[in-house]
Short mmCIF file of C-alpha atoms in Angstrom, two decimals:
data_model
loop_
_atom_site.label_atom_id
_atom_site.label_comp_id
_atom_site.label_asym_id
_atom_site.label_seq_id
_atom_site.Cartn_x
_atom_site.Cartn_y
_atom_site.Cartn_z
CA MET P 28 28.79 24.94 85.30
CA ILE P 29 27.56 21.66 84.17
CA MET P 30 24.94 23.27 82.21
CA LEU P 31 27.22 25.38 80.59
CA ILE P 32 29.52 22.33 79.42
CA ARG P 33 26.68 20.49 77.96
CA SER P 34 25.67 23.60 76.06
CA ILE P 35 28.89 23.76 74.62
CA ILE P 36 29.35 20.05 73.75
CA HIS P 37 25.87 20.27 71.99
CA SER P 38 26.97 23.15 69.84
CA MET P 39 30.07 21.10 69.08
CA SER P 40 28.13 18.58 68.11
CA ILE P 41 26.00 20.56 65.62
CA LEU P 42 29.17 22.33 64.37
CA ILE P 43 30.68 18.74 63.47
CA PHE P 44 27.37 17.48 62.02
CA LEU P 45 27.21 20.58 59.71
CA MET P 46 31.04 20.13 58.76
CA GLY P 47 30.23 16.71 58.00
CA SER P 48 27.55 17.23 55.78
CA LEU P 49 29.48 19.80 54.04
CA LEU P 50 32.83 17.47 53.87
CA PHE P 51 30.30 14.43 52.16
CA ALA P 52 27.72 16.25 50.41
CA MET P 53 27.70 15.05 46.55
CA PRO P 54 28.75 17.82 43.99
CA ASP P 55 26.78 18.90 41.31
CA ARG P 56 27.30 16.71 38.18
CA ARG P 57 25.99 17.86 34.59
CA ALA P 58 24.03 15.03 32.85
CA SER P 59 25.08 15.05 29.21
CA LEU P 60 24.63 12.57 26.05
CA SER P 61 27.92 10.85 24.91
CA THR P 62 27.23 11.90 21.10
CA ALA P 63 24.38 13.98 19.25
CA THR P 64 24.18 12.00 16.45
CA PRO P 65 24.45 8.12 17.27
CA THR P 66 23.89 5.43 14.49
CA GLY P 67 22.11 2.17 14.46
CA ALA P 68 20.80 -0.35 12.15
CA GLU P 69 17.33 -2.34 11.70
CA ASN P 70 16.91 -5.56 13.71
CA GLU P 71 19.65 -4.44 16.50
CA ASN P 72 19.10 -2.48 19.76
CA CYS P 73 20.27 0.83 19.80
CA THR P 74 22.15 2.25 22.71
CA VAL P 75 23.28 5.82 23.92
CA THR P 76 25.47 6.76 26.88
CA ILE P 77 24.55 9.68 29.45
CA ASN P 78 27.68 10.57 31.12
CA TYR P 79 27.95 12.69 34.41
CA LEU P 80 30.33 15.41 34.54
CA ASP P 81 32.44 17.91 36.99
CA ASP P 82 33.29 21.26 36.52
CA ALA P 83 36.35 20.39 34.54
CA GLY P 84 34.31 18.11 32.13
CA ASP P 85 35.58 15.02 33.26
CA LEU P 86 33.61 11.69 34.66
CA ALA P 87 32.41 11.98 37.86
CA LEU P 88 30.16 9.95 40.40
CA ALA P 89 26.94 10.82 40.39
CA GLN P 90 23.56 10.48 42.36
CA GLY P 91 20.05 11.62 41.55
CA THR P 92 17.36 11.19 38.93
CA VAL P 93 17.57 11.94 35.04
CA TYR P 94 14.43 12.66 33.23
CA PHE P 95 14.03 11.88 29.61
CA THR P 96 11.97 11.34 26.73
CA ILE P 97 12.09 9.04 23.23
CA ALA P 98 9.86 10.34 20.67
CA VAL P 99 9.68 9.84 16.77
CA GLY P 100 11.90 12.02 14.60
CA THR P 101 11.19 15.03 12.17
CA ASN P 102 12.57 13.80 9.29
CA ASN P 103 11.34 9.90 7.82
CA PRO P 104 10.15 9.19 11.92
CA ILE P 105 9.85 5.79 13.02
CA THR P 106 6.51 4.21 13.38
CA ALA P 107 5.87 4.48 17.02
CA THR P 108 2.71 2.18 17.48
CA GLY P 109 0.92 -0.63 16.01
CA ASP P 110 1.63 -3.64 13.76
CA TYR P 111 4.77 -1.92 12.33
CA ALA P 112 6.21 -0.24 15.39
CA ASP P 113 10.03 0.07 14.69
CA ILE P 114 11.18 0.18 18.50
CA THR P 115 9.21 -1.30 21.58
CA GLU P 116 9.89 -1.15 25.14
CA GLU P 117 10.14 -4.64 26.95
CA GLY P 118 12.34 -5.81 29.69
CA ASP P 119 15.23 -3.35 30.27
CA GLU P 120 14.79 -2.16 26.68
CA TYR P 121 12.99 1.47 26.18
CA GLY P 122 10.62 2.55 23.48
CA VAL P 123 8.82 5.69 22.76
CA GLY P 124 7.85 7.60 25.92
CA ALA P 125 8.88 9.50 28.88
CA TYR P 126 11.09 8.17 31.32
CA THR P 127 13.56 8.41 34.44
CA ILE P 128 16.90 6.71 35.57
CA SER P 129 18.17 6.90 38.90
CA PRO P 130 22.41 7.07 38.75
CA ASN P 131 23.58 5.81 42.06
CA MET P 132 27.16 6.31 42.66
CA VAL P 133 28.02 5.91 38.99
CA THR P 134 29.73 7.85 36.29
CA SER P 135 27.83 7.07 33.44
CA SER P 136 24.09 5.33 32.51
CA THR P 137 23.62 3.36 29.09
CA LEU P 138 20.21 3.64 27.76
CA THR P 139 18.89 0.58 25.50
CA ILE P 140 16.44 1.17 22.89
CA GLY P 141 14.55 -2.18 21.67
CA VAL P 142 14.71 -2.19 17.92
CA VAL P 143 11.93 -4.34 16.19
CA ALA P 144 13.44 -6.88 13.88
CA ASP P 145 11.90 -6.82 10.41
CA LYS P 146 12.08 -7.53 6.90
CA ARG P 147 10.45 -4.52 5.98
CA TYR P 148 12.03 -2.43 2.97
CA GLU P 149 11.55 1.15 4.39
CA HIS P 150 13.28 4.68 4.47
CA ASP P 151 16.02 5.13 7.05
CA GLU P 152 14.03 6.31 10.18
CA GLU P 153 14.76 8.38 13.05
CA PHE P 154 13.83 8.91 16.71
CA THR P 155 15.20 11.45 19.51
CA ILE P 156 16.22 11.09 22.87
CA THR P 157 16.11 14.45 24.87
CA LEU P 158 17.26 14.92 28.61
CA THR P 159 14.45 16.91 30.15
CA ASN P 160 15.18 17.27 33.68
CA ALA P 161 17.40 16.25 36.61
CA THR P 162 17.39 16.43 40.59
CA GLY P 163 19.80 15.33 43.14
CA SER P 164 23.16 15.94 42.59
CA VAL P 165 22.33 15.96 38.86
CA ASN P 166 21.30 18.95 36.88
CA LEU P 167 21.23 20.08 33.08
CA THR P 168 22.91 23.26 33.45
CA GLY P 169 25.79 23.78 30.64
CA SER P 170 24.98 20.54 29.79
CA PRO P 171 27.02 19.80 26.37
CA ILE P 172 24.39 17.53 24.63
CA THR P 173 20.97 16.90 26.01
CA ALA P 174 19.53 15.91 22.92
CA ALA P 175 20.45 12.94 20.42
CA THR P 176 18.64 11.81 17.29
CA PHE P 177 19.35 8.18 16.22
CA THR P 178 19.13 7.05 12.39
CA LEU P 179 18.13 3.46 11.77
CA THR P 180 19.48 2.57 8.54
CA ASN P 181 17.69 0.33 6.46
CA ASP P 182 19.27 -3.18 5.74
CA ASP P 183 16.36 -5.01 4.30
CA ASP P 184 16.06 -6.09 0.87
CA LEU P 185 13.54 -4.84 -1.90
CA PRO P 186 10.28 -6.90 -2.16
CA LYS P 187 9.92 -9.10 -4.74
CA PHE P 188 6.81 -9.27 -6.90
CA ALA P 189 5.50 -12.29 -8.99
CA PHE P 190 2.51 -14.27 -10.00
CA SER P 191 1.29 -17.14 -7.49
CA THR P 192 0.95 -19.65 -10.28
CA PRO P 193 2.21 -19.77 -14.01
CA THR P 194 -0.58 -20.50 -15.71
CA SER P 195 -4.82 -20.56 -15.16
CA ASN P 196 -7.79 -21.28 -16.96
CA GLU P 197 -11.63 -20.43 -17.07
CA GLU P 198 -14.68 -20.61 -19.33
CA GLU P 199 -15.27 -17.48 -21.55
CA GLY P 200 -17.66 -14.95 -19.79
CA THR P 201 -16.65 -15.95 -16.15
CA ALA P 202 -14.26 -13.58 -14.09
CA LYS P 203 -10.92 -15.32 -13.05
CA GLU P 204 -8.78 -14.01 -10.10
CA ILE P 205 -5.27 -13.71 -10.47
CA ASP P 206 -2.82 -13.34 -7.96
CA VAL P 207 0.48 -11.22 -7.33
CA VAL P 208 2.17 -12.10 -4.30
CA VAL P 209 5.40 -10.70 -2.25
CA GLU P 210 8.13 -13.32 -2.51
CA ALA P 211 9.56 -14.49 0.79
CA THR P 212 12.82 -14.09 -0.77
CA GLY P 213 12.87 -10.63 -0.68
CA GLY P 214 12.01 -8.01 1.81
CA ASP P 215 8.38 -7.30 3.05
CA VAL P 216 6.29 -4.15 1.86
CA GLY P 217 7.28 -1.39 4.04
CA ARG P 218 7.53 1.93 1.48
CA ASP P 219 4.13 2.02 -1.24
CA VAL P 220 5.12 -0.20 -4.45
CA ASP P 221 3.11 0.45 -7.55
CA VAL P 222 3.29 -2.55 -9.86
CA THR P 223 2.37 -2.35 -13.13
CA TRP P 224 1.07 -5.40 -15.35
CA SER P 225 -0.26 -5.78 -19.27
CA LEU P 226 -1.79 -8.25 -21.43
CA VAL P 227 -0.11 -9.79 -24.33
CA ASP P 228 -2.24 -11.36 -26.99
CA THR P 229 -1.00 -14.99 -28.52
CA GLU P 230 -3.79 -16.75 -29.52
CA THR P 231 -6.52 -14.10 -28.28
CA SER P 232 -7.49 -10.39 -29.73
CA THR P 233 -8.86 -7.35 -28.40
CA ALA P 234 -12.22 -8.61 -28.97
CA ASP P 235 -12.19 -11.32 -26.66
CA HIS P 236 -11.39 -9.30 -23.68
CA ALA P 237 -14.25 -7.56 -21.32
CA SER P 238 -11.79 -6.41 -19.01
CA ASP P 239 -8.80 -4.08 -18.73
CA GLU P 240 -5.67 -5.39 -20.63
CA GLU P 241 -3.34 -3.17 -18.39
CA GLY P 242 -3.13 -1.95 -15.16
CA THR P 243 -1.71 -1.08 -11.66
CA LEU P 244 -1.36 -2.81 -8.44
CA SER P 245 -0.94 -0.65 -5.44
CA PHE P 246 0.82 -2.32 -2.42
CA THR P 247 1.26 -0.62 0.74
CA GLU P 248 2.99 -1.59 4.18
CA GLY P 249 2.64 -4.77 5.18
CA GLU P 250 0.55 -6.09 2.14
CA ASP P 251 1.61 -9.25 0.65
CA SER P 252 -0.90 -9.81 -2.21
CA LYS P 253 -3.16 -8.24 -4.86
CA THR P 254 -5.46 -9.74 -7.63
CA ILE P 255 -5.59 -9.07 -11.05
CA THR P 256 -9.61 -10.07 -12.13
CA TYR P 257 -9.61 -11.02 -15.73
CA LEU P 258 -13.13 -11.31 -17.80
CA SER P 259 -13.43 -12.73 -21.32
CA GLU P 260 -16.44 -11.92 -23.81
CA GLU P 261 -18.98 -14.23 -23.60
CA ASP P 262 -19.76 -15.07 -27.30
CA GLU P 263 -21.70 -17.85 -29.62
CA LEU P 264 -18.53 -18.25 -31.70
CA HIS P 265 -16.89 -21.66 -31.39
CA GLU P 266 -13.05 -20.65 -31.64
CA GLY P 267 -11.41 -23.38 -29.70
CA ASP P 268 -9.37 -22.70 -26.76
CA GLU P 269 -7.50 -19.10 -26.60
CA SER P 270 -4.13 -18.13 -24.62
CA PHE P 271 -2.71 -14.78 -23.77
CA VAL P 272 0.21 -13.87 -21.19
CA LEU P 273 0.11 -11.37 -18.38
CA ASN P 274 3.50 -9.73 -17.99
CA LEU P 275 4.35 -7.83 -14.43
CA THR P 276 6.36 -4.98 -16.07
CA GLY P 277 7.04 -2.34 -13.66
CA TYR P 278 7.73 -1.81 -9.98
CA GLY P 279 9.18 1.70 -9.19
CA THR P 280 12.27 2.14 -7.24
CA THR P 281 10.54 0.42 -4.28
CA GLY P 282 10.09 -3.05 -5.29
CA SER P 283 11.88 -5.62 -7.86
CA SER P 284 10.93 -8.79 -10.01
CA GLY P 285 10.02 -11.91 -8.51
CA SER P 286 10.75 -15.81 -9.94
CA GLN P 287 7.49 -15.71 -11.97
CA THR P 288 6.68 -12.54 -13.85
CA ALA P 289 4.65 -13.75 -16.84
CA HIS P 290 1.34 -15.82 -16.30
CA THR P 291 -0.28 -17.68 -18.89
CA HIS P 292 -4.43 -17.75 -19.28
CA THR P 293 -6.08 -19.77 -21.26
CA ILE P 294 -9.82 -19.18 -22.06
CA ASN P 295 -11.82 -22.41 -22.41
CA ASP P 296 -14.27 -22.21 -25.39
CA ASP P 297 -17.72 -23.19 -24.56
CA ASP P 298 -19.44 -22.90 -27.60
CA GLU P 299 -20.75 -26.11 -29.45
CA VAL P 300 -19.05 -27.11 -32.74
CA PRO P 301 -21.17 -26.03 -35.69
CA THR P 302 -22.85 -28.54 -37.28
CA VAL P 303 -23.38 -28.81 -41.37
CA GLY P 304 -26.45 -30.62 -43.10
CA PHE P 305 -28.97 -30.31 -46.04
CA SER P 306 -31.50 -27.79 -46.06
CA VAL P 307 -34.21 -30.70 -46.91
CA THR P 308 -33.42 -34.64 -46.52
CA GLU P 309 -35.31 -35.91 -49.72
CA MET P 310 -36.55 -34.24 -53.25
CA ASN P 311 -38.27 -35.89 -56.16
CA LYS P 312 -38.18 -34.54 -59.41
CA ASP P 313 -39.41 -35.42 -62.83
CA GLU P 314 -36.86 -36.70 -65.07
CA ASP P 315 -37.03 -34.01 -67.33
CA HIS P 316 -37.51 -31.53 -64.81
CA GLY P 317 -33.78 -29.94 -65.51
CA SER P 318 -31.28 -28.88 -63.00
CA VAL P 319 -31.73 -28.95 -59.15
CA THR P 320 -30.32 -26.97 -56.55
CA VAL P 321 -29.49 -28.59 -53.31
CA THR P 322 -28.75 -26.19 -50.34
CA PHE P 323 -26.25 -27.15 -47.56
CA SER P 324 -26.98 -25.06 -43.91
CA LEU P 325 -24.46 -24.70 -41.02
CA GLU P 326 -25.69 -24.31 -37.66
CA GLY P 327 -23.64 -22.39 -35.32
CA GLN P 328 -20.85 -19.88 -35.59
CA THR P 329 -17.22 -20.02 -36.19
CA THR P 330 -14.27 -17.99 -36.42
CA SER P 331 -12.47 -20.25 -39.26
CA ALA P 332 -13.46 -20.95 -42.45
CA THR P 333 -15.11 -24.30 -42.80
CA SER P 334 -14.90 -26.98 -45.80
CA VAL P 335 -17.37 -29.94 -45.93
CA SER P 336 -16.64 -32.63 -48.34
CA TYR P 337 -19.77 -34.65 -50.07
CA ALA P 338 -19.86 -38.12 -51.82
CA ILE P 339 -22.68 -39.30 -54.30
CA LYS P 340 -24.26 -42.00 -53.56
CA SER P 341 -26.44 -43.42 -56.85
CA GLU P 342 -29.46 -45.75 -56.22
CA GLY P 343 -30.70 -46.67 -59.50
CA THR P 344 -28.86 -44.12 -61.64
CA THR P 345 -25.73 -43.36 -62.86
CA ALA P 346 -23.55 -40.58 -64.23
CA THR P 347 -23.03 -42.39 -67.50
CA SER P 348 -25.05 -45.12 -69.05
CA GLU P 349 -24.09 -47.14 -72.42
CA GLY P 350 -26.22 -46.14 -75.05
CA ASP P 351 -28.17 -43.48 -73.02
CA ASP P 352 -27.51 -40.05 -71.96
CA PRO P 353 -26.30 -39.98 -68.44
CA ASP P 354 -28.78 -39.43 -65.31
CA HIS P 355 -26.78 -36.96 -63.90
CA ASN P 356 -23.46 -34.70 -63.94
CA LEU P 357 -22.96 -34.80 -60.10
CA SER P 358 -19.82 -36.10 -58.67
CA ALA P 359 -17.81 -36.06 -55.07
CA SER P 360 -17.00 -32.49 -54.03
CA SER P 361 -16.99 -30.08 -51.05
CA VAL P 362 -18.62 -26.83 -50.05
CA ASN P 363 -16.86 -24.27 -48.23
CA PHE P 364 -18.43 -21.73 -45.44
CA SER P 365 -16.76 -18.65 -44.94
CA ALA P 366 -15.72 -17.47 -41.29
#
């Protein structure tokens, strides 16, 4: 009899346990993202909510594990790694990768994606969050939204391009590097930019230039300076210092003009000043010799006409003499050399 009573009590305990388990078992919940097209901005963290829904589609307590991934988008994808990553995992913030989250008697979970603060002018960029699996009392069966694509709207200014200095100078025949920089007052380069430039002669001419008179500087993401290398012709002409102007002329649709878009460069003339003299320093002729030719010589080259004045210093002779014929017919004048 005692054994029978014990058996009945044991059976009732099992029944009560099973009934309790059924009574207190967590019903299945569907994990669903709150929206399929969340929006975000550069320099601000993005958030999206995972809701846990009952059969009626209402929020309900859930307990289990949800698996999800964050990946680059298909249209204008974010940069995932390296120096120019657009989102990053830090602290409680998620980056690109595969993750899990474990709801414990909550109706929703909020995911925060760490957006990197930058100044790069770039495309509106995308990344996607996808719910891939769920366990415990959570599942994805019939879930309304299992993937969401974030669009990070660019909020940075166009990069501004300018010469680093307003002027420069260099001796002729020597190369000079002239820098074009991205100014801090604009955005950084996040999209390719072609900056065009051209040379305008003011005191120079094409014959003075041994390098290109126009060109293009191609900037890529993260670059902040480029160099124009100018070389003048080396010659033997004394022409004085000469200047020209370099102008930045275009930036496409991904750049803009900065504060210094013109640069004046001076070619320092290093040729000696031409000298003028007589071909001989002394001549002796008989009085009745007749005419005498005196030759002037110019040593060196110049780009401009040269005029040299001369004077007559008489030593024992005169141009006119009382009662006599004049000794010579010379007078002060000048000689001219063409360029």
